[in-house]
XYZ file of C-alpha atoms in Angstrom:
727
model
C -67.312 -85.209 -133.902
C -70.695 -84.092 -134.103
C -73.352 -84.388 -130.985
C -76.751 -83.882 -131.149
C -77.184 -81.231 -128.894
C -80.944 -81.384 -127.916
C -81.171 -84.632 -126.112
C -84.650 -85.484 -124.662
C -84.217 -86.532 -120.981
C -84.256 -84.718 -117.431
C -81.055 -83.456 -116.066
C -79.927 -86.562 -113.554
C -80.853 -89.167 -116.733
C -78.928 -86.550 -119.237
C -75.639 -86.963 -117.323
C -75.901 -90.705 -117.094
C -76.524 -90.871 -120.557
C -73.691 -87.792 -121.065
C -71.006 -89.540 -118.667
C -71.532 -93.128 -120.583
C -70.941 -91.176 -124.410
C -67.951 -89.532 -122.538
C -66.362 -92.753 -121.534
C -66.720 -94.312 -125.120
C -65.185 -91.423 -126.682
C -61.397 -92.160 -128.487
C -60.510 -88.564 -127.399
C -59.901 -86.748 -123.945
C -63.355 -85.421 -122.731
C -64.636 -83.285 -119.631
C -68.456 -82.600 -118.480
C -68.827 -79.207 -117.474
C -72.038 -78.018 -115.001
C -73.289 -75.056 -116.255
C -76.074 -74.626 -114.037
C -73.195 -73.572 -111.305
C -71.755 -70.272 -111.570
C -68.241 -72.110 -110.621
C -68.521 -73.988 -113.673
C -67.114 -77.643 -112.058
C -66.003 -80.391 -114.004
C -67.894 -83.273 -113.387
C -66.803 -85.671 -115.146
C -63.274 -87.235 -117.123
C -62.773 -89.797 -119.444
C -59.897 -92.119 -119.066
C -58.279 -90.184 -122.249
C -58.682 -86.878 -121.072
C -56.855 -88.360 -117.360
C -53.836 -89.963 -119.269
C -53.349 -86.207 -121.447
C -53.448 -84.404 -118.116
C -51.744 -86.835 -115.536
C -54.417 -85.879 -112.945
C -56.862 -88.141 -111.094
C -60.085 -88.004 -111.275
C -60.807 -87.000 -107.732
C -58.252 -84.157 -108.640
C -60.508 -82.805 -111.140
C -64.185 -83.030 -109.647
C -65.621 -80.096 -108.966
C -62.477 -78.191 -110.115
C -62.877 -75.294 -112.407
C -61.564 -75.865 -116.314
C -58.864 -72.674 -115.135
C -56.975 -75.661 -112.960
C -55.078 -76.591 -116.561
C -53.444 -72.947 -116.884
C -50.101 -71.875 -116.661
C -48.112 -69.043 -116.445
C -47.353 -69.257 -120.557
C -51.567 -69.300 -120.890
C -52.562 -66.533 -123.100
C -54.838 -64.281 -120.821
C -57.101 -63.747 -123.517
C -57.587 -67.093 -124.637
C -58.607 -67.685 -121.094
C -61.488 -65.269 -120.785
C -62.539 -65.976 -124.429
C -62.906 -69.691 -122.798
C -64.777 -68.743 -119.993
C -67.176 -66.366 -121.613
C -68.498 -68.705 -124.118
C -68.562 -71.819 -121.434
C -70.885 -69.526 -119.423
C -72.897 -68.644 -122.386
C -73.095 -71.679 -123.602
C -71.940 -71.157 -127.132
C -70.513 -73.930 -129.457
C -67.282 -73.009 -130.006
C -63.406 -74.370 -130.610
C -60.633 -73.098 -129.270
C -56.544 -73.997 -129.308
C -55.156 -72.877 -125.946
C -51.892 -73.540 -124.022
C -52.895 -76.249 -120.961
C -50.313 -77.630 -118.669
C -50.417 -81.048 -117.255
C -50.138 -81.943 -113.554
C -46.796 -82.223 -113.577
C -46.005 -78.689 -114.990
C -45.402 -79.591 -118.646
C -47.292 -78.009 -121.612
C -49.172 -78.704 -124.363
C -51.587 -77.414 -127.010
C -55.127 -78.017 -126.170
C -57.146 -78.309 -128.837
C -61.166 -78.359 -127.895
C -64.403 -78.115 -128.546
C -67.672 -76.925 -126.888
C -70.504 -78.569 -127.139
C -73.717 -77.567 -125.403
C -76.181 -80.222 -123.946
C -79.617 -79.268 -123.885
C -82.649 -81.674 -121.839
C -85.700 -82.388 -122.573
C -87.079 -78.364 -122.510
C -84.505 -77.242 -124.748
C -82.354 -75.498 -121.738
C -78.433 -76.294 -121.686
C -77.317 -78.619 -118.533
C -73.997 -79.208 -119.500
C -71.195 -78.605 -121.836
C -69.314 -81.710 -123.166
C -65.768 -80.976 -123.957
C -63.604 -82.656 -126.232
C -59.796 -82.477 -126.097
C -56.839 -83.451 -128.260
C -53.224 -82.410 -127.793
C -51.836 -80.993 -131.234
C -48.546 -79.559 -129.518
C -46.592 -80.810 -132.802
C -48.437 -79.345 -134.995
C -48.900 -75.788 -133.064
C -44.667 -76.445 -132.600
C -44.481 -77.380 -136.781
C -46.474 -73.629 -137.613
C -43.963 -72.176 -135.154
C -40.950 -73.727 -137.071
C -42.558 -72.920 -140.469
C -43.556 -69.532 -139.440
C -39.165 -68.798 -138.105
C -38.245 -70.093 -141.503
C -40.288 -67.407 -142.921
C -39.153 -65.075 -140.985
C -35.432 -65.972 -141.611
C -35.204 -66.246 -145.244
C -36.881 -62.809 -144.928
C -34.250 -61.337 -142.602
C -31.579 -63.078 -145.310
C -33.032 -61.503 -147.776
C -33.608 -58.018 -146.356
C -29.462 -58.161 -145.943
C -29.307 -58.913 -142.543
C -25.840 -60.707 -141.223
C -25.262 -64.055 -139.677
C -25.176 -62.742 -136.065
C -28.430 -60.721 -136.417
C -30.387 -63.952 -137.977
C -29.019 -66.162 -134.938
C -30.381 -63.968 -132.567
C -33.589 -63.802 -134.148
C -33.963 -67.609 -134.054
C -33.159 -67.710 -129.839
C -35.806 -64.431 -129.516
C -38.373 -66.462 -131.266
C -37.792 -70.065 -129.884
C -37.457 -68.075 -126.199
C -40.799 -66.417 -126.640
C -43.088 -68.797 -128.407
C -41.774 -72.374 -127.191
C -44.092 -74.238 -124.531
C -41.259 -74.760 -122.227
C -39.108 -71.455 -120.459
C -36.500 -71.919 -122.067
C -32.848 -69.812 -122.615
C -31.798 -70.388 -126.183
C -28.389 -69.885 -127.059
C -26.789 -70.986 -131.109
C -22.897 -71.255 -131.112
C -21.693 -71.501 -134.849
C -18.131 -72.991 -135.344
C -15.238 -72.404 -138.027
C -13.221 -75.406 -139.345
C -11.493 -75.630 -136.638
C -13.885 -75.789 -134.264
C -13.897 -72.071 -132.688
C -16.796 -70.073 -132.232
C -16.969 -67.347 -135.224
C -20.899 -66.499 -134.154
C -22.745 -66.679 -131.227
C -26.988 -66.092 -131.298
C -28.824 -64.936 -128.176
C -31.679 -62.997 -126.564
C -32.035 -63.017 -123.242
C -28.890 -64.598 -122.000
C -25.872 -62.070 -121.965
C -22.524 -63.765 -123.156
C -20.937 -63.665 -119.516
C -23.648 -66.268 -118.586
C -23.295 -68.494 -121.556
C -19.784 -68.330 -121.102
C -19.628 -69.600 -117.732
C -22.104 -72.344 -118.011
C -21.395 -75.953 -119.082
C -22.105 -76.623 -123.046
C -20.917 -79.317 -125.184
C -17.413 -79.169 -125.820
C -16.531 -79.275 -129.616
C -12.862 -80.227 -130.633
C -11.751 -81.598 -134.351
C -11.824 -84.857 -133.251
C -15.251 -84.892 -131.558
C -17.472 -88.138 -132.122
C -20.958 -86.534 -132.410
C -24.531 -88.490 -133.132
C -26.914 -86.524 -135.170
C -29.680 -88.036 -133.744
C -29.021 -87.281 -130.129
C -29.473 -84.445 -127.702
C -27.239 -83.925 -125.389
C -28.822 -83.313 -121.817
C -26.681 -81.436 -119.153
C -28.233 -81.117 -115.078
C -27.917 -77.890 -113.387
C -29.689 -77.977 -110.346
C -26.632 -78.618 -107.601
C -24.721 -76.036 -109.162
C -24.384 -72.698 -106.953
C -22.102 -70.429 -108.851
C -24.538 -70.851 -111.625
C -27.564 -69.840 -109.302
C -25.122 -66.794 -107.975
C -24.840 -65.514 -111.501
C -28.303 -65.539 -112.898
C -29.305 -63.771 -109.550
C -26.986 -61.189 -110.242
C -28.251 -60.683 -113.776
C -31.726 -60.855 -112.628
C -32.556 -64.248 -114.582
C -34.556 -67.314 -113.730
C -32.214 -70.031 -112.885
C -32.216 -73.196 -114.803
C -32.198 -76.899 -114.054
C -30.345 -78.108 -116.888
C -30.154 -77.756 -120.553
C -30.286 -79.629 -123.949
C -27.684 -79.044 -126.533
C -28.812 -80.412 -130.281
C -25.118 -80.741 -133.123
C -26.238 -78.770 -135.697
C -24.410 -80.727 -138.524
C -23.630 -79.922 -142.342
C -24.330 -82.211 -145.013
C -21.161 -83.376 -144.759
C -22.289 -84.531 -141.371
C -19.152 -82.699 -140.016
C -20.091 -80.214 -136.662
C -21.281 -76.437 -137.895
C -22.662 -75.324 -134.298
C -24.625 -76.507 -131.659
C -27.908 -75.470 -130.538
C -28.928 -75.252 -126.698
C -32.117 -74.752 -124.576
C -31.371 -74.304 -121.324
C -34.171 -74.947 -119.378
C -35.796 -73.336 -116.271
C -37.681 -76.425 -114.912
C -36.932 -79.828 -114.331
C -39.239 -81.377 -116.900
C -37.896 -84.179 -118.533
C -37.346 -84.336 -122.443
C -39.944 -86.252 -124.275
C -40.161 -87.499 -127.866
C -42.183 -83.880 -129.145
C -39.148 -81.931 -127.802
C -36.486 -83.972 -129.694
C -38.873 -83.743 -132.805
C -39.139 -80.074 -131.997
C -35.267 -79.806 -131.715
C -34.675 -81.688 -134.880
C -36.355 -79.182 -136.638
C -35.006 -76.230 -135.654
C -31.308 -77.832 -135.999
C -32.170 -78.215 -139.542
C -33.088 -74.464 -140.066
C -30.278 -73.014 -138.681
C -28.516 -75.204 -141.108
C -30.419 -74.216 -143.542
C -29.984 -70.154 -142.541
C -26.283 -70.910 -142.267
C -26.182 -72.098 -145.897
C -27.906 -69.613 -147.458
C -26.728 -66.729 -145.465
C -23.285 -67.554 -145.954
C -24.125 -68.151 -149.971
C -26.010 -65.175 -150.478
C -22.932 -62.900 -148.520
C -20.354 -64.293 -150.711
C -22.698 -64.284 -153.972
C -22.997 -60.732 -153.024
C -19.528 -60.038 -152.486
C -18.822 -61.509 -155.834
C -22.015 -59.712 -157.673
C -20.940 -55.971 -156.128
C -17.176 -55.927 -155.093
C -14.377 -56.111 -157.949
C -11.874 -58.558 -156.412
C -8.788 -56.931 -157.330
C -9.406 -53.254 -155.692
C -12.054 -54.569 -152.852
C -13.832 -51.486 -154.447
C -17.566 -51.797 -155.334
C -18.046 -52.516 -158.714
C -19.939 -51.265 -161.223
C -23.404 -53.910 -160.742
C -23.111 -51.789 -157.171
C -23.092 -48.318 -158.600
C -26.314 -48.865 -161.072
C -28.009 -50.412 -158.382
C -27.581 -47.471 -155.545
C -28.257 -44.513 -158.326
C -30.751 -46.102 -159.438
C -32.700 -46.079 -155.967
C -31.477 -42.198 -156.043
C -32.982 -41.583 -159.158
C -36.224 -43.781 -157.886
C -36.141 -41.494 -155.173
C -36.096 -38.232 -156.679
C -32.618 -37.251 -155.883
C -30.068 -35.007 -158.431
C -26.933 -34.950 -158.312
C -23.259 -35.936 -160.705
C -21.770 -38.591 -162.112
C -18.280 -38.149 -162.777
C -15.763 -40.751 -164.362
C -11.772 -40.407 -163.632
C -9.532 -42.045 -165.405
C -5.581 -41.823 -164.789
C -4.467 -41.283 -168.103
C -1.044 -43.455 -167.041
C -3.518 -46.750 -166.278
C -1.974 -48.511 -169.081
C 1.543 -47.935 -169.059
C 1.721 -48.651 -165.440
C -0.312 -52.280 -166.299
C 2.446 -52.711 -168.947
C 5.379 -51.854 -166.494
C 3.873 -53.552 -163.185
C 1.402 -55.878 -163.992
C -2.489 -55.571 -163.704
C -2.064 -55.595 -159.776
C -0.554 -52.094 -159.896
C -2.648 -51.242 -162.155
C -5.732 -52.157 -159.207
C -3.348 -50.958 -156.907
C -3.486 -46.946 -158.787
C -7.636 -47.621 -158.511
C -7.297 -48.316 -154.899
C -5.229 -45.307 -154.180
C -7.293 -42.970 -155.927
C -10.324 -44.311 -154.228
C -8.887 -43.708 -151.216
C -7.503 -40.069 -151.335
C -11.275 -39.502 -152.701
C -12.760 -41.289 -149.319
C -10.898 -37.654 -148.031
C -12.650 -35.533 -149.528
C -16.444 -36.916 -149.429
C -16.224 -38.523 -145.455
C -19.038 -38.677 -144.684
C -20.011 -41.495 -146.752
C -22.539 -39.783 -149.136
C -20.375 -40.412 -152.522
C -20.725 -43.360 -154.570
C -17.223 -44.730 -155.400
C -16.855 -47.699 -157.705
C -14.359 -49.314 -159.801
C -15.430 -48.737 -164.053
C -13.349 -50.993 -165.670
C -9.815 -48.775 -166.072
C -11.596 -46.152 -164.341
C -13.265 -45.076 -161.472
C -16.395 -44.002 -161.026
C -18.305 -41.340 -158.866
C -21.764 -40.735 -157.769
C -22.377 -37.540 -155.187
C -25.689 -36.510 -154.323
C -26.231 -32.386 -153.804
C -28.815 -30.720 -155.560
C -27.202 -27.073 -155.371
C -23.834 -27.897 -156.103
C -22.162 -29.193 -159.401
C -18.811 -30.594 -160.311
C -17.090 -27.075 -160.341
C -17.471 -26.871 -156.155
C -15.254 -30.347 -156.378
C -12.892 -29.912 -159.199
C -10.116 -28.232 -156.598
C -10.367 -31.208 -154.802
C -10.128 -33.560 -157.335
C -7.240 -31.566 -159.088
C -5.464 -32.159 -155.886
C -5.628 -35.837 -156.145
C -2.870 -35.715 -158.406
C -0.430 -33.572 -156.767
C 1.162 -36.011 -154.704
C 3.073 -39.071 -156.196
C 1.810 -42.649 -155.651
C 3.651 -45.432 -154.942
C 3.612 -48.606 -157.011
C 5.736 -51.049 -156.591
C 8.035 -49.712 -153.838
C 8.629 -46.360 -156.452
C 7.120 -42.781 -156.961
C 4.941 -42.238 -159.586
C 2.587 -38.813 -160.450
C 0.060 -39.172 -162.290
C -2.701 -36.600 -164.420
C -6.494 -37.561 -164.515
C -9.140 -37.381 -167.234
C -12.353 -36.658 -165.559
C -16.004 -36.562 -167.751
C -19.341 -35.642 -165.773
C -22.760 -35.042 -166.260
C -25.796 -34.276 -163.962
C -28.384 -36.691 -163.106
C -31.894 -36.393 -162.223
C -35.191 -38.353 -161.972
C -35.652 -37.435 -165.836
C -32.708 -39.963 -166.546
C -32.091 -43.418 -166.152
C -28.750 -45.124 -164.767
C -27.384 -46.012 -168.083
C -28.242 -42.496 -169.652
C -26.325 -41.040 -166.759
C -23.401 -42.666 -166.741
C -23.518 -42.919 -170.789
C -23.400 -38.945 -170.951
C -20.120 -39.514 -168.504
C -18.613 -41.018 -170.713
C -19.238 -39.230 -173.715
C -17.858 -36.389 -171.261
C -15.072 -38.549 -170.451
C -13.537 -38.955 -174.849
C -13.980 -35.310 -174.893
C -11.482 -35.028 -171.748
C -9.141 -37.278 -173.385
C -8.453 -34.833 -176.026
C -6.510 -32.902 -173.841
C -3.091 -32.806 -171.663
C -2.629 -33.196 -168.359
C -5.312 -33.520 -165.694
C -8.921 -32.225 -167.601
C -12.467 -32.646 -167.241
C -15.401 -32.222 -169.320
C -19.321 -31.808 -168.692
C -21.563 -33.757 -170.661
C -23.706 -30.628 -172.942
C -26.641 -31.720 -175.104
C -26.636 -29.036 -177.762
C -29.250 -30.796 -179.777
C -33.196 -32.581 -179.059
C -31.931 -35.261 -181.637
C -32.944 -37.534 -179.150
C -35.862 -36.434 -178.247
C -37.561 -36.219 -181.708
C -36.109 -39.569 -182.245
C -38.366 -40.931 -179.109
C -41.227 -38.921 -180.788
C -40.863 -40.563 -184.270
C -40.788 -43.898 -182.459
C -43.987 -43.352 -180.121
C -45.758 -42.061 -183.269
C -44.719 -44.886 -185.080
C -45.430 -47.827 -182.911
C -49.038 -48.102 -183.333
C -49.020 -47.870 -187.123
C -45.856 -50.649 -187.102
C -48.180 -52.972 -185.038
C -51.150 -52.789 -187.592
C -49.290 -53.494 -189.982
C -47.219 -56.151 -188.653
C -43.987 -54.194 -188.986
C -42.519 -56.329 -186.379
C -40.528 -59.356 -187.429
C -38.768 -62.731 -185.176
C -35.191 -62.845 -185.702
C -33.801 -66.182 -184.485
C -30.579 -66.557 -182.597
C -29.076 -70.016 -182.064
C -28.336 -71.939 -179.222
C -25.779 -73.994 -179.231
C -25.164 -77.584 -176.917
C -21.274 -77.019 -176.144
C -21.079 -81.015 -176.195
C -21.895 -81.334 -179.692
C -21.758 -77.790 -180.931
C -24.526 -78.520 -182.693
C -27.506 -75.931 -182.635
C -30.201 -77.581 -179.697
C -32.907 -74.440 -180.139
C -33.263 -70.790 -181.004
C -33.918 -67.613 -178.992
C -36.665 -65.148 -180.902
C -35.864 -61.571 -180.470
C -38.218 -58.649 -181.905
C -36.719 -56.553 -185.315
C -38.648 -53.689 -186.242
C -37.756 -52.405 -189.633
C -40.294 -49.183 -190.024
C -41.481 -48.093 -192.991
C -41.167 -44.769 -192.211
C -38.306 -44.402 -190.134
C -36.229 -47.671 -191.431
C -34.403 -50.574 -189.141
C -34.975 -49.191 -185.366
C -32.619 -50.677 -182.472
C -34.911 -52.423 -179.781
C -32.935 -50.422 -177.160
C -34.559 -47.751 -178.646
C -38.174 -49.234 -178.870
C -38.280 -51.435 -176.486
C -38.302 -48.999 -173.307
C -40.978 -46.978 -175.209
C -43.176 -50.271 -175.943
C -43.107 -50.543 -172.149
C -44.076 -47.188 -171.287
C -47.290 -46.823 -173.817
C -48.332 -50.406 -173.045
C -47.783 -51.315 -176.552
C -45.204 -53.974 -175.557
C -47.931 -56.512 -174.859
C -49.123 -56.265 -178.347
C -45.446 -56.705 -179.890
C -44.789 -60.149 -177.536
C -48.068 -61.356 -178.537
C -47.371 -61.102 -182.569
C -43.820 -62.208 -182.082
C -45.413 -65.305 -180.458
C -48.230 -65.712 -183.047
C -45.445 -65.886 -185.870
C -43.280 -68.481 -183.580
C -46.207 -70.637 -183.855
C -47.204 -70.398 -187.613
C -43.475 -70.614 -188.520
C -42.894 -74.119 -186.368
C -46.653 -75.383 -187.412
C -45.584 -74.566 -191.211
C -42.464 -77.082 -190.780
C -43.847 -79.812 -188.364
C -46.768 -79.836 -191.674
C -44.247 -80.334 -194.147
C -42.065 -82.993 -191.835
C -39.316 -80.690 -191.760
C -36.873 -80.216 -188.960
C -37.788 -77.881 -185.985
C -36.254 -77.103 -182.546
C -37.254 -75.164 -179.283
C -37.598 -71.617 -179.665
C -37.660 -69.431 -176.610
C -39.222 -65.777 -176.554
C -38.653 -62.836 -174.127
C -41.876 -61.707 -172.232
C -41.585 -58.246 -171.418
C -42.114 -58.090 -167.264
C -44.992 -55.617 -167.724
C -46.552 -58.102 -169.702
C -46.189 -60.658 -167.387
C -48.184 -59.324 -164.804
C -50.817 -57.912 -166.962
C -54.446 -59.575 -165.817
C -55.033 -61.053 -169.087
C -51.636 -62.190 -169.774
C -52.566 -66.128 -169.318
C -55.552 -65.680 -171.679
C -53.576 -63.605 -174.039
C -50.955 -66.417 -173.967
C -53.447 -69.685 -174.318
C -56.082 -67.938 -177.009
C -52.806 -67.630 -179.359
C -51.026 -71.168 -178.566
C -54.367 -73.193 -178.937
C -54.495 -71.848 -182.530
C -51.884 -73.732 -183.891
C -50.823 -77.763 -183.337
C -47.506 -77.208 -181.952
C -46.325 -79.034 -178.793
C -45.953 -77.140 -175.829
C -42.063 -78.413 -175.601
C -41.411 -76.383 -178.499
C -41.993 -73.356 -176.682
C -40.135 -71.588 -173.601
C -40.231 -67.859 -172.465
C -38.142 -66.408 -170.624
C -38.734 -63.494 -168.030
C -36.210 -61.552 -165.949
C -34.746 -62.672 -162.297
C -36.823 -59.682 -161.464
C -40.341 -61.034 -161.704
C -39.848 -62.511 -158.535
C -39.169 -59.469 -156.697
C -42.555 -57.728 -157.579
C -45.172 -60.011 -156.655
C -44.003 -63.482 -155.606
C -46.984 -65.320 -154.790
C -48.271 -63.920 -158.082
C -45.442 -64.683 -160.445
C -45.560 -68.557 -158.909
C -49.552 -68.791 -159.535
C -48.422 -67.490 -163.557
C -45.009 -69.646 -163.421
C -47.256 -72.787 -162.588
C -50.098 -72.368 -164.723
C -47.851 -71.994 -168.159
C -45.797 -75.727 -166.605
C -49.366 -76.803 -166.676
C -49.944 -75.892 -170.473
C -46.390 -77.769 -170.838
C -44.463 -74.469 -171.602
C -41.395 -74.306 -169.419
C -39.930 -70.797 -168.282
C -36.381 -69.373 -167.998
C -34.747 -66.515 -165.871
C -32.822 -64.160 -168.728
C -29.879 -61.955 -167.564
C -29.896 -63.665 -164.483
C -27.507 -61.913 -162.113
C -27.935 -58.530 -163.273
C -31.226 -58.227 -161.001
C -29.929 -59.877 -158.055
C -33.092 -62.053 -157.127
C -33.883 -63.343 -153.753
C -31.848 -66.842 -153.418
C -34.402 -67.917 -150.847
C -37.533 -67.433 -153.409
C -35.527 -68.721 -156.734
C -35.964 -72.546 -155.464
C -39.889 -72.294 -155.111
C -40.328 -70.990 -158.482
C -40.625 -73.278 -161.677
C -37.897 -72.486 -163.738
C -36.020 -74.940 -166.113
C -33.227 -72.850 -166.844
C -30.995 -70.103 -166.070
C -29.518 -67.817 -168.816
C -25.970 -66.024 -167.439
C -26.079 -62.195 -168.465
C -23.731 -61.237 -171.248
C -22.094 -58.960 -168.758
C -20.772 -61.562 -166.726
C -19.705 -63.527 -169.624
C -17.808 -60.956 -171.112
C -15.334 -60.318 -168.346
C -14.654 -63.702 -167.505
C -11.345 -62.996 -168.094
C -11.490 -61.129 -164.921
C -10.611 -63.404 -161.783
C -14.336 -62.052 -159.605
C -16.033 -62.182 -162.873
C -15.098 -65.828 -163.444
C -15.791 -67.037 -159.789
C -19.257 -65.291 -160.332
C -19.958 -67.185 -163.549
C -18.884 -70.280 -161.740
C -21.266 -69.588 -158.223
C -24.150 -69.216 -160.995
C -23.177 -72.599 -162.888
C -23.397 -74.470 -159.975
C -26.026 -72.385 -158.252
C -28.324 -73.689 -161.131
C -27.231 -77.235 -160.899
C -28.186 -77.153 -157.571
C -31.616 -76.264 -157.830
C -31.902 -78.538 -161.158
C -32.137 -75.850 -163.346
C -29.970 -75.866 -166.525
C -27.576 -72.805 -166.963
C -27.272 -71.132 -170.580
C -24.598 -68.579 -171.179
C -25.059 -65.565 -173.296
C -23.204 -62.989 -175.007
C -20.606 -65.673 -176.089
C -18.180 -63.714 -178.889
C -14.877 -65.927 -178.417
C -13.597 -69.053 -178.057
C -11.578 -68.394 -174.686
C -15.021 -67.555 -173.401
C -16.121 -71.206 -174.897
C -13.475 -72.947 -173.170
C -13.776 -71.603 -169.835
C -18.083 -71.671 -169.688
C -17.097 -75.662 -170.886
C -14.547 -76.030 -168.066
C -16.667 -74.573 -165.811
C -19.590 -77.039 -166.497
C -22.107 -75.054 -168.622
C -23.877 -76.817 -171.077
C -24.831 -74.321 -173.885
C -24.909 -71.147 -174.674
C -25.162 -68.639 -177.454
C -23.897 -65.683 -179.008
C -21.810 -63.879 -181.813
C -18.951 -66.631 -181.661
C -21.114 -68.898 -183.160
C -23.951 -66.995 -184.665
C -25.715 -63.541 -184.890
C -29.239 -63.194 -184.715
C -30.826 -64.355 -188.115
C -34.040 -64.056 -190.114
C -36.603 -66.552 -189.964
C -35.781 -67.879 -193.963
C -32.080 -67.874 -192.811
C -32.975 -69.939 -189.794
C -34.879 -72.056 -192.254
C -31.640 -72.628 -194.273
C -29.665 -73.549 -191.646
C -32.049 -76.312 -189.978
C -32.208 -77.948 -193.457
C -28.720 -77.693 -194.207
C -27.889 -79.255 -190.857
C -30.830 -81.929 -191.240
C -28.727 -82.849 -194.272
C -26.243 -82.807 -192.999
C -27.485 -85.310 -190.042
C -28.659 -87.373 -192.969
C -25.150 -88.284 -194.236
């Protein structure tokens, strides 16, 4: 509302005019006399009286501070009074109180009114109750904090405590808060609280839950505690304010089953209003979603990072932890320990016995590393050990590790002796995780050539690898300049029709000086030198040219997915580069898909979302490549406009293991829940295909169907398939 603040009237006539204006406004308003140092209220319109429940005679000559209460922010009070005295137009949102004590958020605007001499005589204050909007902001902020806590691996108990703390701090009423979470038998499995100690919560009467309880999901259940002296004594003992009653809201699952209750214990006797009901509904929904995501993340984390058979951390966990150590500049050793008799134990007693041997070896190893400063994980049919110690080497632990075999192991009630083959290497910040494990694995191969318990250290007796990397680095620029890089296409297969439904484009380099170079070797170097952007764009250009040529020849085309390096994805010129090449060719955007690794969302979520939305506006879809190995933030995933999730080949190749099967099943279901299409990578056997089909995976790729092929081979495949379709 805009008011002309200069009115050519005397003070008395000005007041009468202003009073008439106030009464005609459709929102609450007050008139304040600025000539009186007490800043008294001279008039309040009917909307304001209804808003605050005061009568006119109760407000006249009172200061606006009459609406303040104990939860009104002191800084806001001082700022409001300062602007009233100075006569400056200003907008505030401040917590005010009605006559009976109920708090509300008051959005007020100060309008200084001047007389014919341009001197401020009054201030007209217009008011609006914005309580619901402010409470919604609080819930939104709380939601953000809860999902951050989930992403930081906080457990459900700490998340519930966080919610109760924020409710008590920021709700407009004086309340204590408790959240009870039940198991399937309606027994309390977790209880969140902030101010109220557990002894008080256990004594207070709350909503009773049983398997046969029929609850109305829309209802709020009220209880009165005002006359219960034993409660007062209990609160006095803990030096807490008494409670007058409680409001309890059921927390229901999507299947309308009770998963918990949210209870607010009120320190005053104010009545439940519709705005409170709306607030409780939003909180109950937030808690339900928090429980769902927390439990899902905990379970997925367990499946992703722990071996089901041994309950030991798995290789994914080991790699993640070792990567953090290397990035922190730490050094130490990586050792792989393999029980020589592992296969014989499995043949005699079964797979569980093999897992049991590994678990017993790990238990004994923990005795020698009691401080928890060693990483011990399962590595196929072996154990892998990571130990940080910059001064010690493996020889310092050799005697301990040899003693692992001095006592017998118990398998199926029998005592057996085993020997160990151990390979190790020294890692430091100049190495990658893969290099460290690879070197330890090479050392293990050497140890396996010897009899009995033996160990071997990795020795690099040549500069072959360094020389090879330098040669690749020197030839990268030449290869790009002469377009030595070409696209190979690996078909994607629809599992229902077992026909090609699209391709994944893969970069290949046949250097005129070095010959064929594996992408595993040249892509990391290209990323380090920044040349990966040029390789991505060259591949993109070749794809578009091929698709346009086939369209012009009226030949069959299928969608093609192109991998984009994370370094290129976040480049400031990425979108402009894509647009500049894409718009040079007359290829419909639905034939192009860009694949990025799941870790991009954790680098800069806001930027990633912006880039993905811009690509979607161009009509280009995006998919998450190698899903599972980066373990992305689940709360962010549904917010990003991906259309497809590609299940990493490391999961598919190990699907015959129960833990890996469960992970693939979880990822497929997760993709469907958030309306993304799961695609499996690395399919090499008929058994893997059958399991994926059984789990409802719609498509995939791998050597079982086709290896990556040249564009000319892809031409022949498409033309042959078209001919077969026509027949």
